[in-house]
Short mmCIF file of N, CA and C in Angstrom, two decimals:
data_model
loop_
_atom_site.label_atom_id
_atom_site.label_comp_id
_atom_site.label_asym_id
_atom_site.label_seq_id
_atom_site.Cartn_x
_atom_site.Cartn_y
_atom_site.Cartn_z
N UNK A 154 3.09 -26.97 -30.39
CA UNK A 154 1.97 -27.38 -29.65
C UNK A 154 2.30 -27.74 -28.12
N UNK A 155 3.17 -28.53 -28.06
CA UNK A 155 3.63 -28.98 -26.58
C UNK A 155 4.00 -27.72 -25.73
N UNK A 156 4.53 -26.68 -26.27
CA UNK A 156 4.86 -25.53 -25.54
C UNK A 156 3.67 -24.94 -25.03
N UNK A 157 2.74 -24.54 -26.01
CA UNK A 157 1.23 -24.06 -25.79
C UNK A 157 0.77 -24.52 -24.67
N UNK A 158 0.56 -25.80 -24.66
CA UNK A 158 -0.09 -26.61 -23.44
C UNK A 158 0.58 -26.58 -22.25
N UNK A 159 2.09 -26.62 -22.30
CA UNK A 159 2.70 -26.26 -21.13
C UNK A 159 2.55 -24.95 -20.40
N UNK A 160 2.44 -23.97 -21.36
CA UNK A 160 2.31 -22.46 -20.81
C UNK A 160 1.07 -22.46 -20.49
N UNK A 161 -0.16 -22.86 -21.26
CA UNK A 161 -1.31 -22.68 -20.31
C UNK A 161 -1.51 -23.58 -19.15
N UNK A 162 -0.67 -24.72 -18.93
CA UNK A 162 -1.06 -25.63 -17.84
C UNK A 162 -0.16 -24.80 -16.62
N UNK A 163 0.86 -24.30 -16.88
CA UNK A 163 1.63 -23.40 -15.79
C UNK A 163 0.45 -22.24 -15.22
N UNK A 164 -0.14 -21.47 -16.37
CA UNK A 164 -0.56 -20.42 -16.30
C UNK A 164 -1.93 -20.82 -15.47
N UNK A 165 -2.58 -21.96 -15.59
CA UNK A 165 -3.85 -22.18 -14.85
C UNK A 165 -3.46 -22.68 -13.26
N UNK A 166 -2.37 -23.47 -13.22
CA UNK A 166 -1.60 -23.83 -12.07
C UNK A 166 -1.60 -22.67 -10.98
N UNK A 167 -1.00 -21.56 -11.62
CA UNK A 167 -0.76 -20.51 -11.01
C UNK A 167 -1.93 -19.70 -10.54
N UNK A 168 -2.70 -20.05 -11.39
CA UNK A 168 -4.21 -19.07 -10.98
C UNK A 168 -4.63 -19.92 -10.13
N UNK A 169 -4.74 -21.37 -10.01
CA UNK A 169 -5.41 -21.90 -8.94
C UNK A 169 -4.83 -21.96 -7.73
N UNK A 170 -3.44 -21.93 -7.63
CA UNK A 170 -2.59 -21.48 -6.38
C UNK A 170 -2.97 -19.98 -6.00
N UNK A 171 -3.18 -19.31 -6.80
CA UNK A 171 -3.28 -17.65 -6.15
C UNK A 171 -4.72 -17.75 -5.48
N UNK A 172 -5.65 -18.27 -5.94
CA UNK A 172 -7.23 -18.29 -5.55
C UNK A 172 -7.06 -19.19 -4.17
N UNK A 173 -6.30 -20.48 -4.14
CA UNK A 173 -6.42 -21.25 -3.18
C UNK A 173 -5.65 -20.60 -1.71
N UNK A 174 -5.32 -19.57 -1.77
CA UNK A 174 -4.61 -18.83 -0.80
C UNK A 174 -5.61 -18.46 0.07
N UNK A 175 -5.83 -18.12 1.52
CA UNK A 175 -6.73 -17.66 2.32
C UNK A 175 -7.08 -16.03 2.01
N UNK A 176 -8.04 -15.87 2.05
CA UNK A 176 -8.36 -14.39 1.92
C UNK A 176 -8.42 -13.64 3.15
N UNK A 177 -7.98 -12.56 3.58
CA UNK A 177 -8.05 -11.85 4.80
C UNK A 177 -9.34 -11.21 4.97
N UNK A 178 -10.31 -11.41 5.90
CA UNK A 178 -11.45 -10.90 6.16
C UNK A 178 -11.76 -10.42 7.48
N UNK A 179 -11.93 -9.18 7.52
CA UNK A 179 -11.93 -8.62 9.05
C UNK A 179 -12.98 -8.56 9.66
N UNK A 180 -14.31 -8.86 8.84
CA UNK A 180 -15.53 -9.06 9.59
C UNK A 180 -16.09 -7.80 9.24
N UNK A 181 -17.29 -7.74 9.99
CA UNK A 181 -18.15 -6.26 9.98
C UNK A 181 -17.66 -5.09 10.70
N UNK A 182 -17.98 -3.88 10.53
CA UNK A 182 -17.58 -2.81 11.49
C UNK A 182 -17.76 -3.19 13.04
N UNK A 183 -18.95 -3.78 13.09
CA UNK A 183 -19.22 -3.91 14.53
C UNK A 183 -18.12 -5.00 15.21
N UNK A 184 -17.85 -5.80 14.17
CA UNK A 184 -17.11 -7.13 14.85
C UNK A 184 -15.78 -6.38 15.23
N UNK A 185 -15.23 -5.57 14.28
CA UNK A 185 -13.99 -5.04 14.18
C UNK A 185 -14.05 -3.74 15.64
N UNK A 186 -14.96 -3.47 15.70
CA UNK A 186 -15.18 -2.43 16.99
C UNK A 186 -15.12 -3.37 18.09
N UNK A 187 -15.74 -4.53 18.45
CA UNK A 187 -15.92 -5.42 19.48
C UNK A 187 -14.64 -5.96 19.53
N UNK A 188 -13.73 -6.50 18.63
CA UNK A 188 -12.31 -6.70 18.66
C UNK A 188 -11.47 -5.71 19.29
N UNK A 189 -11.57 -4.47 18.86
CA UNK A 189 -10.81 -3.85 19.55
C UNK A 189 -10.92 -3.41 20.89
N UNK A 190 -12.15 -3.39 21.22
CA UNK A 190 -12.53 -3.25 22.59
C UNK A 190 -12.35 -4.31 23.68
N UNK A 191 -12.48 -5.56 23.03
CA UNK A 191 -12.09 -6.81 23.75
C UNK A 191 -10.39 -6.62 24.23
N UNK A 192 -9.78 -6.28 22.94
CA UNK A 192 -8.35 -6.30 23.22
C UNK A 192 -7.89 -5.20 24.22
N UNK A 193 -8.65 -4.03 24.17
CA UNK A 193 -7.97 -2.84 24.97
C UNK A 193 -8.55 -3.24 26.55
N UNK A 194 -9.90 -4.10 26.62
CA UNK A 194 -10.39 -4.47 27.95
C UNK A 194 -9.44 -5.32 28.69
N UNK A 195 -8.81 -6.18 27.83
CA UNK A 195 -7.65 -7.25 28.12
C UNK A 195 -6.66 -6.50 28.52
N UNK A 196 -5.95 -5.56 28.08
CA UNK A 196 -4.61 -5.04 28.04
C UNK A 196 -4.92 -4.06 29.10
N UNK A 197 -5.93 -3.46 29.43
CA UNK A 197 -6.09 -2.15 30.21
C UNK A 197 -7.02 -2.40 31.55
N UNK A 198 -7.53 -3.72 31.41
CA UNK A 198 -8.11 -3.91 32.41
C UNK A 198 -9.49 -2.91 32.75
N UNK A 199 -10.07 -3.03 31.73
CA UNK A 199 -11.44 -1.78 31.38
C UNK A 199 -12.45 -2.36 32.37
N UNK A 200 -13.27 -1.35 33.36
CA UNK A 200 -14.41 -1.46 33.54
C UNK A 200 -15.65 -1.60 32.66
N UNK A 201 -16.60 -2.43 33.03
CA UNK A 201 -17.97 -2.68 32.07
C UNK A 201 -18.57 -1.10 31.23
N UNK A 202 -18.21 -0.07 32.35
CA UNK A 202 -18.67 1.32 31.90
C UNK A 202 -17.61 1.82 30.84
N UNK A 203 -16.28 1.54 31.28
CA UNK A 203 -15.39 2.05 30.54
C UNK A 203 -15.61 1.34 29.05
N UNK A 204 -15.73 -0.06 29.17
CA UNK A 204 -15.86 -0.70 27.66
C UNK A 204 -17.12 0.07 26.87
N UNK A 205 -18.24 0.05 27.50
CA UNK A 205 -19.32 0.55 27.11
C UNK A 205 -18.90 1.89 26.12
N UNK A 206 -18.46 2.91 26.98
CA UNK A 206 -18.15 4.14 26.59
C UNK A 206 -16.90 4.13 25.34
N UNK A 207 -16.11 3.21 25.45
CA UNK A 207 -14.98 2.82 24.17
C UNK A 207 -15.54 2.40 23.10
N UNK A 208 -16.99 1.52 23.15
CA UNK A 208 -17.61 0.89 22.08
C UNK A 208 -18.40 2.02 21.37
N UNK A 209 -18.77 2.89 22.14
CA UNK A 209 -19.75 4.18 21.43
C UNK A 209 -18.39 5.04 20.69
N UNK A 210 -17.45 5.30 21.47
CA UNK A 210 -16.19 5.89 20.49
C UNK A 210 -16.03 5.56 19.23
N UNK A 211 -15.38 4.12 19.41
CA UNK A 211 -14.79 3.52 18.11
C UNK A 211 -16.08 3.21 17.22
N UNK A 212 -17.45 3.15 17.70
CA UNK A 212 -18.12 2.98 16.83
C UNK A 212 -18.67 4.53 16.03
N UNK A 213 -18.58 5.17 16.54
CA UNK A 213 -18.58 6.63 16.32
C UNK A 213 -17.41 7.03 15.30
N UNK A 214 -16.64 6.90 15.30
CA UNK A 214 -15.30 6.66 14.38
C UNK A 214 -15.33 5.92 13.08
N UNK A 215 -15.79 4.58 13.45
CA UNK A 215 -16.10 3.78 12.16
C UNK A 215 -16.99 4.40 11.30
N UNK A 216 -18.20 5.09 11.72
CA UNK A 216 -19.24 5.61 11.19
C UNK A 216 -18.94 6.48 10.36
N UNK A 217 -17.97 7.52 11.05
CA UNK A 217 -17.45 8.91 10.29
C UNK A 217 -16.70 8.76 9.35
N UNK A 218 -15.90 7.56 9.56
CA UNK A 218 -14.77 7.27 8.53
C UNK A 218 -15.43 6.74 7.40
N UNK A 219 -16.45 5.99 7.66
CA UNK A 219 -17.22 5.24 6.40
C UNK A 219 -17.99 6.32 5.41
N UNK A 220 -18.48 7.39 6.42
CA UNK A 220 -19.09 8.41 5.39
C UNK A 220 -17.88 9.11 4.52
N UNK A 221 -16.95 9.42 5.20
CA UNK A 221 -15.99 10.28 4.49
C UNK A 221 -14.79 9.22 3.71
N UNK A 222 -15.08 8.16 3.43
CA UNK A 222 -14.19 7.28 2.76
C UNK A 222 -14.84 7.44 1.32
N UNK A 223 -13.70 7.95 0.40
CA UNK A 223 -14.54 8.40 -0.81
C UNK A 223 -14.74 6.95 -1.74
N UNK A 224 -15.87 6.97 -2.60
CA UNK A 224 -16.19 5.75 -3.34
C UNK A 224 -14.76 5.38 -4.30
N UNK A 225 -14.72 4.00 -4.28
CA UNK A 225 -13.26 3.89 -5.35
C UNK A 225 -13.72 4.55 -6.95
N UNK A 226 -12.63 5.13 -7.24
CA UNK A 226 -12.98 5.71 -8.70
C UNK A 226 -13.07 4.39 -10.07
N UNK A 227 -12.91 3.63 -9.83
CA UNK A 227 -12.82 2.67 -10.86
C UNK A 227 -11.42 1.55 -11.03
N UNK A 228 -11.98 0.37 -11.24
CA UNK A 228 -10.88 -0.54 -11.39
C UNK A 228 -9.88 0.14 -12.06
N UNK A 229 -8.49 -0.26 -11.44
CA UNK A 229 -7.27 0.22 -12.37
C UNK A 229 -6.99 1.76 -11.76
N UNK A 230 -7.82 2.52 -11.18
CA UNK A 230 -7.77 3.83 -11.18
C UNK A 230 -7.14 4.07 -9.86
N UNK A 231 -6.52 5.04 -9.65
CA UNK A 231 -5.73 5.51 -8.25
C UNK A 231 -5.89 6.73 -7.98
N UNK A 232 -6.48 7.34 -6.86
CA UNK A 232 -6.79 8.75 -6.59
C UNK A 232 -5.05 9.29 -6.83
N UNK A 233 -5.09 10.32 -6.96
CA UNK A 233 -3.47 10.99 -6.84
C UNK A 233 -2.97 11.30 -5.78
N UNK A 234 -1.47 11.67 -5.68
CA UNK A 234 -0.65 11.46 -4.66
C UNK A 234 -1.61 12.62 -3.28
N UNK A 235 -1.92 13.73 -3.86
CA UNK A 235 -2.45 14.88 -2.88
C UNK A 235 -3.66 14.45 -2.37
N UNK A 236 -4.66 13.66 -3.11
CA UNK A 236 -5.75 13.30 -2.36
C UNK A 236 -5.47 12.56 -1.48
N UNK A 237 -4.63 11.40 -1.69
CA UNK A 237 -4.21 10.04 -0.54
C UNK A 237 -3.65 10.97 0.42
N UNK A 238 -2.63 11.85 0.05
CA UNK A 238 -2.19 12.46 1.41
C UNK A 238 -2.97 13.02 2.47
N UNK A 239 -3.94 14.05 1.93
CA UNK A 239 -4.88 14.56 2.53
C UNK A 239 -5.98 13.55 3.02
N UNK A 240 -6.50 12.60 2.59
CA UNK A 240 -6.91 11.69 3.25
C UNK A 240 -6.53 10.86 4.59
N UNK A 241 -5.07 10.55 4.22
CA UNK A 241 -4.40 9.89 5.26
C UNK A 241 -4.07 10.99 6.44
N UNK A 242 -3.70 11.92 6.02
CA UNK A 242 -3.95 13.07 7.22
C UNK A 242 -5.15 13.35 8.04
N UNK A 243 -6.10 13.15 7.44
CA UNK A 243 -7.63 13.41 7.92
C UNK A 243 -7.96 12.39 8.80
N UNK A 244 -7.46 10.97 8.28
CA UNK A 244 -7.49 9.73 9.07
C UNK A 244 -6.67 10.08 10.50
N UNK A 245 -5.48 10.24 10.21
CA UNK A 245 -4.61 10.35 11.30
C UNK A 245 -4.99 11.52 12.49
N UNK A 246 -5.71 12.74 12.30
CA UNK A 246 -6.00 13.33 12.91
C UNK A 246 -7.43 12.81 13.77
N UNK A 247 -8.15 12.05 12.97
CA UNK A 247 -9.48 11.32 13.42
C UNK A 247 -8.97 10.54 14.81
N UNK A 248 -7.89 9.60 14.01
CA UNK A 248 -7.44 8.70 14.88
C UNK A 248 -6.98 9.09 16.39
N UNK A 249 -6.31 10.31 16.27
CA UNK A 249 -5.50 10.97 17.46
C UNK A 249 -6.65 11.50 18.39
N UNK A 250 -7.81 11.97 17.72
CA UNK A 250 -8.83 12.58 18.46
C UNK A 250 -9.76 11.38 19.50
N UNK A 251 -9.75 10.30 18.74
CA UNK A 251 -10.29 9.13 19.29
C UNK A 251 -9.52 8.75 20.35
N UNK A 252 -8.12 8.50 20.10
CA UNK A 252 -7.30 8.22 21.11
C UNK A 252 -7.28 9.01 22.38
N UNK A 253 -7.50 10.53 22.21
CA UNK A 253 -7.62 11.48 23.00
C UNK A 253 -9.02 11.44 23.92
N UNK A 254 -10.13 11.01 23.46
CA UNK A 254 -11.52 10.78 24.01
C UNK A 254 -11.10 9.73 24.97
N UNK A 255 -10.50 8.53 24.44
CA UNK A 255 -10.27 7.17 25.32
C UNK A 255 -9.39 7.68 26.26
N UNK A 256 -8.47 8.09 26.22
CA UNK A 256 -7.74 8.49 27.28
C UNK A 256 -8.19 9.18 28.51
N UNK A 257 -9.22 9.83 28.07
CA UNK A 257 -10.05 10.88 28.94
C UNK A 257 -10.40 9.99 29.80
N UNK A 258 -11.17 8.74 29.52
CA UNK A 258 -11.82 7.78 30.36
C UNK A 258 -10.93 6.74 31.14
N UNK A 259 -9.96 7.22 30.98
CA UNK A 259 -9.21 6.00 31.64
C UNK A 259 -8.49 6.58 33.08
N UNK A 260 -7.90 5.67 33.83
CA UNK A 260 -7.20 5.98 35.04
C UNK A 260 -5.71 6.49 34.97
N UNK A 261 -4.96 6.82 35.52
CA UNK A 261 -3.74 7.38 35.19
C UNK A 261 -2.95 6.13 34.78
N UNK A 262 -2.81 4.82 35.35
CA UNK A 262 -2.37 3.61 35.39
C UNK A 262 -2.86 3.11 33.56
N UNK A 263 -4.06 3.15 33.62
CA UNK A 263 -4.47 2.77 32.17
C UNK A 263 -4.14 3.71 30.93
N UNK A 264 -4.24 5.15 31.30
CA UNK A 264 -3.47 6.16 30.34
C UNK A 264 -1.93 5.45 30.04
N UNK A 265 -1.37 5.25 30.97
CA UNK A 265 0.09 4.82 30.80
C UNK A 265 0.54 3.69 30.02
N UNK A 266 -0.48 2.83 30.18
CA UNK A 266 -0.43 1.50 29.46
C UNK A 266 -0.85 1.72 27.99
N UNK A 267 -2.09 2.70 27.79
CA UNK A 267 -2.47 2.98 26.44
C UNK A 267 -1.38 3.48 25.61
N UNK A 268 -0.68 4.48 26.35
CA UNK A 268 0.38 4.89 25.70
C UNK A 268 1.33 4.27 25.09
N UNK A 269 1.81 3.41 25.88
CA UNK A 269 2.72 2.23 25.75
C UNK A 269 2.62 1.14 24.65
N UNK A 270 1.16 0.81 24.45
CA UNK A 270 0.18 0.21 23.67
C UNK A 270 0.10 0.99 22.47
N UNK A 271 0.16 2.32 22.32
CA UNK A 271 0.28 2.85 20.98
C UNK A 271 1.56 2.94 20.38
N UNK A 272 2.76 3.18 21.59
CA UNK A 272 3.83 3.45 20.95
C UNK A 272 4.53 2.13 20.12
N UNK A 273 4.31 1.04 21.01
CA UNK A 273 4.37 -0.21 20.65
C UNK A 273 3.61 -0.78 19.02
N UNK A 274 2.66 -0.21 18.91
CA UNK A 274 1.80 -0.31 17.58
C UNK A 274 2.64 0.41 16.62
N UNK A 275 3.15 1.27 16.99
CA UNK A 275 3.67 2.46 16.02
C UNK A 275 5.15 1.73 15.69
N UNK A 276 5.76 1.28 16.48
CA UNK A 276 7.14 0.66 16.25
C UNK A 276 6.94 -0.53 15.19
N UNK A 277 5.60 -1.30 15.43
CA UNK A 277 5.40 -2.71 14.56
C UNK A 277 5.10 -2.22 13.21
N UNK A 278 4.59 -0.82 13.07
CA UNK A 278 4.00 -0.63 11.76
C UNK A 278 5.21 -0.27 11.11
N UNK A 279 6.17 0.53 11.89
CA UNK A 279 7.49 0.81 11.21
C UNK A 279 8.32 -0.37 10.86
N UNK A 280 8.30 -1.52 11.80
CA UNK A 280 8.94 -2.59 11.10
C UNK A 280 8.40 -3.02 9.79
N UNK A 281 7.07 -3.13 9.84
CA UNK A 281 6.67 -3.75 8.60
C UNK A 281 6.82 -2.94 7.26
N UNK A 282 7.05 -1.33 7.46
CA UNK A 282 7.43 -0.58 6.41
C UNK A 282 8.68 -0.89 5.98
N UNK A 283 9.71 -1.05 6.80
CA UNK A 283 11.20 -1.14 6.61
C UNK A 283 11.63 -2.52 6.85
N UNK A 284 10.91 -3.51 6.38
CA UNK A 284 11.40 -5.03 6.53
C UNK A 284 12.30 -5.26 5.28
N UNK A 285 13.23 -5.89 5.88
CA UNK A 285 14.34 -6.16 4.57
C UNK A 285 13.91 -7.62 4.21
N UNK A 286 13.60 -7.87 2.81
CA UNK A 286 12.83 -9.10 2.40
C UNK A 286 13.89 -10.04 2.27
N UNK A 287 15.48 -9.83 2.52
CA UNK A 287 16.26 -10.98 2.48
C UNK A 287 16.50 -11.84 3.71
N UNK A 288 16.85 -13.10 3.02
CA UNK A 288 16.94 -13.95 4.50
C UNK A 288 17.77 -13.38 5.40
N UNK A 289 17.73 -13.74 6.85
CA UNK A 289 18.81 -13.15 7.74
C UNK A 289 20.48 -13.43 7.06
N UNK A 290 20.69 -14.38 6.76
CA UNK A 290 22.40 -14.37 6.49
C UNK A 290 22.90 -13.44 5.24
N UNK A 291 21.61 -13.10 4.51
CA UNK A 291 22.35 -12.21 3.54
C UNK A 291 21.91 -10.83 3.82
N UNK A 292 21.60 -10.30 5.18
CA UNK A 292 21.27 -8.80 5.40
C UNK A 292 22.74 -8.29 5.78
N UNK A 293 22.71 -6.88 5.20
CA UNK A 293 23.92 -6.07 5.62
C UNK A 293 23.78 -5.77 6.87
N UNK A 294 24.92 -5.25 7.39
CA UNK A 294 24.97 -4.76 8.98
C UNK A 294 24.14 -3.69 8.79
N UNK A 295 23.35 -3.72 10.17
CA UNK A 295 22.13 -2.65 10.47
C UNK A 295 22.64 -1.51 11.34
N UNK A 296 23.78 -1.33 11.51
CA UNK A 296 24.13 -0.25 12.45
C UNK A 296 23.58 0.94 12.29
N UNK A 297 23.30 1.32 10.87
CA UNK A 297 22.91 2.72 10.68
C UNK A 297 21.22 2.61 10.90
N UNK A 298 20.60 2.18 11.12
CA UNK A 298 19.22 1.98 11.01
C UNK A 298 18.52 0.59 10.86
N UNK A 299 17.26 0.44 10.59
CA UNK A 299 16.78 -0.73 10.42
C UNK A 299 16.91 -1.26 9.16
N UNK A 300 16.99 -0.27 8.11
CA UNK A 300 17.26 -1.16 6.79
C UNK A 300 18.13 0.20 6.17
N UNK A 301 18.48 -0.68 4.90
CA UNK A 301 19.24 0.32 3.84
C UNK A 301 18.38 1.67 3.59
N UNK A 302 18.94 2.59 3.67
CA UNK A 302 18.39 3.70 3.37
C UNK A 302 17.53 4.47 4.20
N UNK A 303 17.37 4.03 5.17
CA UNK A 303 16.57 4.34 6.33
C UNK A 303 17.27 5.21 7.34
N UNK A 304 16.56 6.37 7.75
CA UNK A 304 17.31 7.35 8.61
C UNK A 304 16.44 7.27 9.98
N UNK A 305 15.80 6.39 9.98
CA UNK A 305 14.89 6.52 11.41
C UNK A 305 15.79 6.15 12.65
N UNK A 306 17.09 5.64 12.58
CA UNK A 306 17.87 5.61 13.57
C UNK A 306 17.38 4.68 14.71
N UNK A 307 16.60 3.46 14.19
CA UNK A 307 16.37 2.51 14.99
C UNK A 307 17.12 1.19 14.60
N UNK A 308 17.95 1.11 15.72
CA UNK A 308 19.28 0.10 15.65
C UNK A 308 18.96 -0.83 16.61
N UNK A 309 17.67 -0.89 17.47
CA UNK A 309 17.09 -2.02 18.17
C UNK A 309 16.62 -3.06 17.34
N UNK A 310 16.57 -3.15 16.23
CA UNK A 310 15.64 -3.95 15.58
C UNK A 310 16.38 -5.43 15.35
N UNK A 311 15.30 -6.56 15.54
CA UNK A 311 16.01 -7.92 15.71
C UNK A 311 16.46 -8.48 14.48
#
Protein backbone atom coordinates (compact mmCIF):
# COMPACT_ATOMS: atom_id res chain seq x y z
CA UNK A 1 0.00 0.00 0.00
CA UNK A 2 2.81 2.39 0.88
CA UNK A 3 4.56 1.68 -2.40
CA UNK A 4 1.39 2.39 -4.38
CA UNK A 5 0.87 5.70 -2.61
CA UNK A 6 4.53 6.62 -3.15
CA UNK A 7 4.35 5.80 -6.88
CA UNK A 8 1.14 7.81 -7.27
CA UNK A 9 2.67 10.80 -5.46
CA UNK A 10 5.76 10.70 -7.68
CA UNK A 11 3.60 10.50 -10.81
CA UNK A 12 1.47 13.41 -9.59
CA UNK A 13 4.53 15.52 -8.80
CA UNK A 14 5.98 14.79 -12.24
CA UNK A 15 2.76 15.84 -13.90
CA UNK A 16 2.57 19.04 -11.88
CA UNK A 17 6.19 19.93 -12.62
CA UNK A 18 5.73 19.30 -16.35
CA UNK A 19 2.65 21.51 -16.50
CA UNK A 20 4.34 24.24 -14.46
CA UNK A 21 7.04 24.80 -17.07
CA UNK A 22 6.47 27.86 -19.25
CA UNK A 23 4.99 27.16 -22.65
CA UNK A 24 6.44 28.81 -25.73
CA UNK A 25 3.98 31.07 -27.42
CA UNK A 26 5.08 32.81 -30.57
CA UNK A 27 2.00 34.96 -30.90
CA UNK A 28 -0.29 35.48 -33.81
CA UNK A 29 1.03 35.43 -37.39
CA UNK A 30 0.73 39.22 -37.47
CA UNK A 31 2.86 39.52 -34.34
CA UNK A 32 5.43 37.14 -35.78
CA UNK A 33 5.63 39.19 -38.98
CA UNK A 34 5.98 42.40 -36.97
CA UNK A 35 8.79 40.89 -34.86
CA UNK A 36 10.65 39.76 -37.96
CA UNK A 37 10.30 43.17 -39.61
CA UNK A 38 11.41 44.98 -36.45
CA UNK A 39 14.48 42.76 -36.14
CA UNK A 40 15.42 43.33 -39.79
CA UNK A 41 14.75 47.07 -39.48
CA UNK A 42 17.10 47.25 -36.52
CA UNK A 43 19.88 45.16 -38.07
CA UNK A 44 19.65 46.52 -41.61
CA UNK A 45 18.54 50.08 -40.79
CA UNK A 46 15.52 49.84 -43.09
CA UNK A 47 13.60 52.90 -44.24
CA UNK A 48 9.85 53.19 -43.58
CA UNK A 49 9.12 52.26 -47.21
CA UNK A 50 11.35 49.20 -47.00
CA UNK A 51 9.69 48.15 -43.74
CA UNK A 52 6.25 48.41 -45.36
CA UNK A 53 7.36 46.29 -48.34
CA UNK A 54 9.06 43.67 -46.12
CA UNK A 55 5.87 43.49 -44.03
CA UNK A 56 3.85 42.80 -47.19
CA UNK A 57 6.31 40.13 -48.32
CA UNK A 58 6.34 38.35 -44.95
CA UNK A 59 2.55 38.57 -44.63
CA UNK A 60 2.12 37.02 -48.07
CA UNK A 61 4.56 34.25 -47.14
CA UNK A 62 2.72 33.51 -43.87
CA UNK A 63 -0.65 33.39 -45.62
CA UNK A 64 0.55 31.06 -48.37
CA UNK A 65 2.26 28.78 -45.87
CA UNK A 66 -0.91 28.62 -43.77
CA UNK A 67 -2.93 27.60 -46.85
CA UNK A 68 -0.46 24.90 -47.81
CA UNK A 69 0.06 23.55 -44.32
CA UNK A 70 -1.69 20.19 -44.12
CA UNK A 71 -4.14 19.49 -41.37
CA UNK A 72 -2.74 17.32 -38.62
CA UNK A 73 -3.66 13.72 -39.43
CA UNK A 74 -4.67 12.99 -35.85
CA UNK A 75 -3.21 12.53 -32.45
CA UNK A 76 -0.36 10.07 -32.42
CA UNK A 77 -0.17 9.95 -36.22
CA UNK A 78 2.73 11.35 -38.14
CA UNK A 79 3.07 11.96 -41.87
CA UNK A 80 5.40 9.59 -43.66
CA UNK A 81 9.00 10.59 -44.38
CA UNK A 82 8.38 11.32 -48.06
CA UNK A 83 5.55 13.72 -47.26
CA UNK A 84 7.62 15.49 -44.61
CA UNK A 85 10.60 15.76 -46.96
CA UNK A 86 8.42 17.21 -49.73
CA UNK A 87 6.90 19.74 -47.31
CA UNK A 88 10.36 20.72 -46.07
CA UNK A 89 11.65 21.22 -49.62
CA UNK A 90 8.59 23.29 -50.51
CA UNK A 91 9.01 25.49 -47.43
CA UNK A 92 12.73 25.92 -48.11
CA UNK A 93 12.02 27.02 -51.68
CA UNK A 94 9.38 29.45 -50.42
CA UNK A 95 11.80 30.91 -47.84
CA UNK A 96 14.44 31.35 -50.54
CA UNK A 97 11.94 33.12 -52.80
CA UNK A 98 10.94 35.40 -49.94
CA UNK A 99 14.58 36.19 -49.18
CA UNK A 100 15.18 37.00 -52.86
CA UNK A 101 12.25 39.44 -52.84
CA UNK A 102 13.61 41.13 -49.73
CA UNK A 103 17.13 41.32 -51.17
CA UNK A 104 15.72 43.10 -54.23
CA UNK A 105 14.49 45.91 -51.96
CA UNK A 106 17.80 46.43 -50.20
CA UNK A 107 20.77 48.63 -50.91
CA UNK A 108 24.07 46.82 -51.58
CA UNK A 109 25.23 47.47 -48.00
CA UNK A 110 21.96 46.19 -46.57
CA UNK A 111 22.06 43.15 -48.86
CA UNK A 112 25.53 42.28 -47.58
CA UNK A 113 24.33 42.51 -43.98
CA UNK A 114 21.25 40.44 -44.87
CA UNK A 115 23.43 37.71 -46.41
CA UNK A 116 25.61 37.72 -43.30
CA UNK A 117 22.53 37.49 -41.09
CA UNK A 118 21.18 34.53 -43.09
CA UNK A 119 24.52 32.72 -42.84
CA UNK A 120 24.70 33.35 -39.10
CA UNK A 121 21.16 32.02 -38.63
CA UNK A 122 22.05 28.91 -40.65
CA UNK A 123 25.09 28.26 -38.47
CA UNK A 124 23.01 28.72 -35.33
CA UNK A 125 20.55 26.11 -36.62
CA UNK A 126 23.45 23.77 -37.31
CA UNK A 127 24.70 24.23 -33.74
CA UNK A 128 21.28 23.30 -32.35
CA UNK A 129 21.06 20.25 -34.57
CA UNK A 130 24.48 18.95 -33.61
CA UNK A 131 24.68 20.02 -29.97
CA UNK A 132 26.47 17.53 -27.73
CA UNK A 133 24.28 17.16 -24.61
CA UNK A 134 27.14 16.09 -22.34
CA UNK A 135 28.71 18.58 -19.91
CA UNK A 136 31.81 20.41 -21.15
CA UNK A 137 34.28 18.28 -19.17
CA UNK A 138 32.90 15.02 -20.61
CA UNK A 139 32.99 15.96 -24.29
CA UNK A 140 35.42 14.28 -26.63
CA UNK A 141 37.95 16.22 -28.65
CA UNK A 142 36.04 17.97 -31.44
CA UNK A 143 38.92 18.22 -33.88
CA UNK A 144 37.09 16.25 -36.59
CA UNK A 145 33.86 18.24 -36.61
CA UNK A 146 31.31 19.79 -34.34
CA UNK A 147 30.11 16.51 -32.84
CA UNK A 148 30.55 12.78 -32.98
CA UNK A 149 29.73 11.28 -36.31
CA UNK A 150 29.23 14.62 -38.04
CA UNK A 151 31.16 15.34 -41.21
CA UNK A 152 30.17 19.01 -41.37
CA UNK A 153 33.82 20.10 -41.01
CA UNK A 154 32.83 22.80 -38.52
CA UNK A 155 35.84 22.97 -36.21
CA UNK A 156 35.35 26.48 -34.85
CA UNK A 157 32.58 25.54 -32.43
CA UNK A 158 32.80 26.72 -28.84
